[in-house]
Amino acid sequence: MRYKESTVLGTTAAAVRRFSARRGVLGAVALAAASVYALLPVNAAAAKFTSWTVTPGGPASLGGPISIGPFSCPSWGLSGSFISGTGLPGNGLLTITSVNGSGPCSDGVNSVSVSPGNLPWSFNAVSYQSGVAVGNVSDVSLSLQYGFLCTATVTGPGSAPGTIDASYSNGFGSAALTLAGGNMEVTAASGCDPTVIKVGDPMPVYANLHVTPVQTITSP
C-alpha cells in the first residue's frame, strides 16, 4: 500500500517539519497533528462512509495545546456532546458548544487573545480506516486581539464559517481529536501591523485534543 505526504492548506507535511524546526513548541504541535494526515493511505480520503456508530455518546471534554497560524496557545479546553447510536450520518457526530483557553496565546513576541465565534462547531466524518475517522470541524470563526490596538477576524474565505481538517483516533483507553490545517484565514483586520497580521493571511489550526470520557467512532 502506498502512502502519501498529505497536503494541508497547500503545505506538505515536509514543510510542516521545517516550520516545526523554526517555531519550537508551536511547530511541534503542528507536526504532531500533521503526522496523522501524513500517514493516511492514498485512497482513505476518496472512500465515503455514510453509516457511523458512536459509543457511549453524551457530554465530553477535549483539551490540549493548539496553534493558530503563527500563534501558540498552551492549553485549550473544549466542551460538547457526542451523539450516540448506530447507522448515524457522518455530519455532527460531535457538537462543540464551548471553547476556553488557559493562559494567553503568543507568537513569541506579543500575546494574543483568541475568542471563539459562531458556536456550536461540528465534527463531521467522511472516511474511516485503521481506527481513524477522517473529516473536518465546521462552522468555525475566531476573533483575535493582538497587543492593544490590533483586532482581526479569522474565518473561511469570503467571511464564511471556516473548516478545519480533522480526524478522530480511537485507542485503547484513550482517544483524540486531531486538527490539522483547514481553510481558515484573516478576513478582517484593524490597527494591525501588516507584517504580523493582514487580510488574506492563512491561519491553519493544529492540535491534538484528548477526549474525556473516551468515545469510540467506527464505520460501518
CSV table of C-alpha atoms in Angstrom, one decimal:
chain,number,residue,atom,x,y,z
A,1,MET,CA,0.0,0.0,0.0
A,2,ARG,CA,1.4,3.4,-1.0
A,3,TYR,CA,1.3,6.3,1.5
A,4,LYS,CA,1.3,9.9,0.6
A,5,GLU,CA,2.7,13.0,2.3
A,6,SER,CA,-0.6,14.9,2.6
A,7,THR,CA,-1.2,18.5,1.6
A,8,VAL,CA,-2.8,20.5,4.3
A,9,LEU,CA,-3.7,24.1,3.4
A,10,GLY,CA,-1.3,23.8,0.5
A,11,THR,CA,1.6,22.8,2.8
A,12,THR,CA,3.1,19.3,2.7
A,13,ALA,CA,3.9,17.5,5.9
A,14,ALA,CA,7.6,18.1,5.0
A,15,ALA,CA,7.0,21.8,5.0
A,16,VAL,CA,5.4,21.4,8.4
A,17,ARG,CA,8.5,19.7,9.7
A,18,ARG,CA,10.6,22.7,8.5
A,19,PHE,CA,8.1,25.0,10.3
A,20,SER,CA,8.5,22.9,13.4
A,21,ALA,CA,12.2,23.4,13.5
A,22,ARG,CA,11.9,27.1,13.3
A,23,ARG,CA,9.0,27.5,15.7
A,24,GLY,CA,9.8,25.1,18.6
A,25,VAL,CA,6.7,24.2,20.6
A,26,LEU,CA,4.4,25.8,18.1
A,27,GLY,CA,5.9,23.7,15.3
A,28,ALA,CA,5.8,20.6,17.5
A,29,VAL,CA,2.1,20.9,17.9
A,30,ALA,CA,1.6,21.4,14.1
A,31,LEU,CA,3.9,18.5,13.4
A,32,ALA,CA,2.1,16.1,15.7
A,33,ALA,CA,-1.2,17.0,14.2
A,34,ALA,CA,0.0,16.8,10.6
A,35,SER,CA,1.7,13.5,11.1
A,36,VAL,CA,-1.8,11.8,11.3
A,37,TYR,CA,-2.5,13.0,7.8
A,38,ALA,CA,0.9,12.3,6.5
A,39,LEU,CA,0.4,8.5,7.2
A,40,LEU,CA,-3.1,8.2,5.7
A,41,PRO,CA,-3.3,5.7,2.8
A,42,VAL,CA,-3.7,7.4,-0.6
A,43,ASN,CA,-7.3,6.1,-1.0
A,44,ALA,CA,-8.5,7.0,2.5
A,45,ALA,CA,-9.9,10.4,1.6
A,46,ALA,CA,-11.6,9.1,-1.5
A,47,ALA,CA,-13.7,6.5,0.2
A,48,LYS,CA,-17.0,7.8,1.5
A,49,PHE,CA,-18.7,6.3,4.6
A,50,THR,CA,-22.4,7.0,5.2
A,51,SER,CA,-23.1,4.9,8.3
A,52,TRP,CA,-21.4,5.5,11.6
A,53,THR,CA,-21.5,4.1,15.2
A,54,VAL,CA,-20.7,6.2,18.2
A,55,THR,CA,-20.4,4.8,21.8
A,56,PRO,CA,-21.2,5.7,24.5
A,57,GLY,CA,-22.0,9.2,23.4
A,58,GLY,CA,-23.1,12.1,25.6
A,59,PRO,CA,-21.2,15.1,27.2
A,60,ALA,CA,-17.4,15.2,26.8
A,61,SER,CA,-14.5,17.5,27.2
A,62,LEU,CA,-11.4,17.8,24.9
A,63,GLY,CA,-8.2,19.5,25.8
A,64,GLY,CA,-4.6,20.2,24.7
A,65,PRO,CA,-2.2,22.8,23.2
A,66,ILE,CA,-3.2,24.4,20.0
A,67,SER,CA,-1.6,26.5,17.3
A,68,ILE,CA,-3.5,29.1,15.1
A,69,GLY,CA,-1.3,30.4,12.3
A,70,PRO,CA,1.8,31.8,14.0
A,71,PHE,CA,0.3,31.8,17.5
A,72,SER,CA,0.8,29.1,20.1
A,73,CYS,CA,-1.7,28.5,22.8
A,74,PRO,CA,-0.6,26.4,25.8
A,75,SER,CA,-3.9,24.8,26.5
A,76,TRP,CA,-7.4,24.9,25.2
A,77,GLY,CA,-10.5,23.2,26.6
A,78,LEU,CA,-13.5,22.3,24.5
A,79,SER,CA,-16.8,21.0,25.7
A,80,GLY,CA,-19.6,19.4,23.8
A,81,SER,CA,-21.6,16.3,23.2
A,82,PHE,CA,-21.3,13.2,21.0
A,83,ILE,CA,-24.4,11.7,19.5
A,84,SER,CA,-24.9,8.0,20.3
A,85,GLY,CA,-26.2,5.1,18.2
A,86,THR,CA,-25.6,3.1,15.1
A,87,GLY,CA,-26.5,3.9,11.5
A,88,LEU,CA,-25.7,7.6,12.0
A,89,PRO,CA,-24.9,10.0,9.3
A,90,GLY,CA,-21.3,11.4,9.4
A,91,ASN,CA,-22.3,15.0,10.0
A,92,GLY,CA,-22.4,16.3,13.5
A,93,LEU,CA,-21.0,13.3,15.4
A,94,LEU,CA,-19.6,15.8,17.9
A,95,THR,CA,-21.1,19.2,18.6
A,96,ILE,CA,-18.7,21.6,20.3
A,97,THR,CA,-20.6,24.1,22.4
A,98,SER,CA,-17.9,26.0,24.3
A,99,VAL,CA,-14.2,26.8,23.9
A,100,ASN,CA,-12.0,28.1,26.7
A,101,GLY,CA,-8.3,29.0,26.6
A,102,SER,CA,-5.9,28.6,29.6
A,103,GLY,CA,-3.3,31.3,29.5
A,104,PRO,CA,-2.5,33.7,26.7
A,105,CYS,CA,-1.5,32.7,23.2
A,106,SER,CA,1.7,34.2,21.8
A,107,ASP,CA,3.8,34.4,18.6
A,108,GLY,CA,6.9,34.6,20.8
A,109,VAL,CA,6.8,38.4,20.8
A,110,ASN,CA,3.4,39.5,21.9
A,111,SER,CA,0.4,37.9,23.5
A,112,VAL,CA,-2.8,37.4,21.6
A,113,SER,CA,-6.3,36.8,22.9
A,114,VAL,CA,-8.3,34.3,20.9
A,115,SER,CA,-12.1,34.2,21.2
A,116,PRO,CA,-14.3,31.6,19.5
A,117,GLY,CA,-17.3,32.6,17.5
A,118,ASN,CA,-20.2,31.0,15.6
A,119,LEU,CA,-20.6,28.2,18.1
A,120,PRO,CA,-21.6,25.4,18.0
A,121,TRP,CA,-19.0,23.8,15.8
A,122,SER,CA,-19.4,20.3,14.4
A,123,PHE,CA,-17.1,17.4,13.8
A,124,ASN,CA,-18.1,15.6,10.6
A,125,ALA,CA,-16.7,12.3,9.5
A,126,VAL,CA,-16.4,11.3,5.8
A,127,SER,CA,-14.0,8.3,5.8
A,128,TYR,CA,-12.7,5.6,8.1
A,129,GLN,CA,-9.7,3.3,8.2
A,130,SER,CA,-7.5,1.6,10.8
A,131,GLY,CA,-9.4,3.1,13.7
A,132,VAL,CA,-9.3,6.7,12.4
A,133,ALA,CA,-12.4,8.7,11.4
A,134,VAL,CA,-11.3,11.4,9.0
A,135,GLY,CA,-13.3,14.6,8.3
A,136,ASN,CA,-13.5,18.2,9.5
A,137,VAL,CA,-14.6,20.6,12.1
A,138,SER,CA,-17.0,23.1,10.5
A,139,ASP,CA,-18.7,26.4,11.3
A,140,VAL,CA,-15.5,27.9,12.8
A,141,SER,CA,-14.9,31.6,13.4
A,142,LEU,CA,-12.3,33.2,15.7
A,143,SER,CA,-11.6,36.7,16.9
A,144,LEU,CA,-8.0,37.9,17.7
A,145,GLN,CA,-6.8,40.7,19.9
A,146,TYR,CA,-3.1,41.3,19.3
A,147,GLY,CA,-1.5,43.8,21.6
A,148,PHE,CA,-3.5,46.9,22.4
A,149,LEU,CA,-4.7,48.1,19.0
A,150,CYS,CA,-4.8,45.2,16.6
A,151,THR,CA,-8.0,43.2,16.2
A,152,ALA,CA,-8.7,40.6,13.5
A,153,THR,CA,-11.4,38.1,12.4
A,154,VAL,CA,-10.5,34.6,11.3
A,155,THR,CA,-13.0,32.7,9.2
A,156,GLY,CA,-13.2,30.7,6.0
A,157,PRO,CA,-12.7,32.5,2.6
A,158,GLY,CA,-15.2,35.3,2.0
A,159,SER,CA,-16.0,35.6,5.7
A,160,ALA,CA,-18.0,32.3,5.5
A,161,PRO,CA,-17.6,30.0,8.5
A,162,GLY,CA,-14.3,28.1,8.3
A,163,THR,CA,-13.5,24.5,8.2
A,164,ILE,CA,-10.6,22.7,9.9
A,165,ASP,CA,-9.3,19.4,8.6
A,166,ALA,CA,-9.8,16.9,11.5
A,167,SER,CA,-9.5,13.2,12.4
A,168,TYR,CA,-10.8,11.2,15.4
A,169,SER,CA,-8.4,8.4,16.6
A,170,ASN,CA,-9.8,5.5,18.6
A,171,GLY,CA,-7.3,4.0,21.1
A,172,PHE,CA,-7.2,1.5,24.0
A,173,GLY,CA,-8.4,3.6,26.9
A,174,SER,CA,-7.7,6.9,25.1
A,175,ALA,CA,-9.0,8.9,22.1
A,176,ALA,CA,-8.0,12.2,20.5
A,177,LEU,CA,-9.4,14.7,18.0
A,178,THR,CA,-6.6,15.9,15.8
A,179,LEU,CA,-6.9,19.3,14.0
A,180,ALA,CA,-4.6,19.7,11.0
A,181,GLY,CA,-4.9,22.7,8.8
A,182,GLY,CA,-8.1,23.8,7.1
A,183,ASN,CA,-9.2,26.9,5.2
A,184,MET,CA,-9.1,29.5,8.0
A,185,GLU,CA,-7.7,32.9,7.1
A,186,VAL,CA,-7.8,36.5,8.2
A,187,THR,CA,-10.8,38.1,6.6
A,188,ALA,CA,-10.8,41.4,8.6
A,189,ALA,CA,-8.1,43.3,10.4
A,190,SER,CA,-7.9,46.7,12.1
A,191,GLY,CA,-5.0,48.5,13.7
A,192,CYS,CA,-2.6,45.7,12.9
A,193,ASP,CA,1.0,45.7,11.7
A,194,PRO,CA,0.7,44.1,8.2
A,195,THR,CA,3.9,42.3,8.7
A,196,VAL,CA,2.2,40.4,11.6
A,197,ILE,CA,-1.5,40.2,10.7
A,198,LYS,CA,-3.2,41.3,7.5
A,199,VAL,CA,-6.3,40.3,5.5
A,200,GLY,CA,-5.6,37.1,3.5
A,201,ASP,CA,-3.1,35.6,5.9
A,202,PRO,CA,-3.7,31.9,6.3
A,203,MET,CA,-4.4,30.7,9.8
A,204,PRO,CA,-4.2,26.9,9.8
A,205,VAL,CA,-5.2,25.3,13.1
A,206,TYR,CA,-3.2,22.4,14.6
A,207,ALA,CA,-4.0,20.5,17.8
A,208,ASN,CA,-4.1,17.0,19.3
A,209,LEU,CA,-7.0,17.2,21.8
A,210,HIS,CA,-7.5,14.3,24.2
A,211,VAL,CA,-11.1,13.3,24.8
A,212,THR,CA,-12.7,12.5,28.2
A,213,PRO,CA,-14.6,10.3,28.6
A,214,VAL,CA,-13.3,8.2,25.8
A,215,GLN,CA,-15.7,7.8,22.9
A,216,THR,CA,-15.5,5.3,20.0
A,217,ILE,CA,-16.3,6.2,16.5
A,218,THR,CA,-16.4,3.5,13.8
A,219,SER,CA,-17.8,2.8,10.4
A,220,PRO,CA,-19.5,0.8,9.0
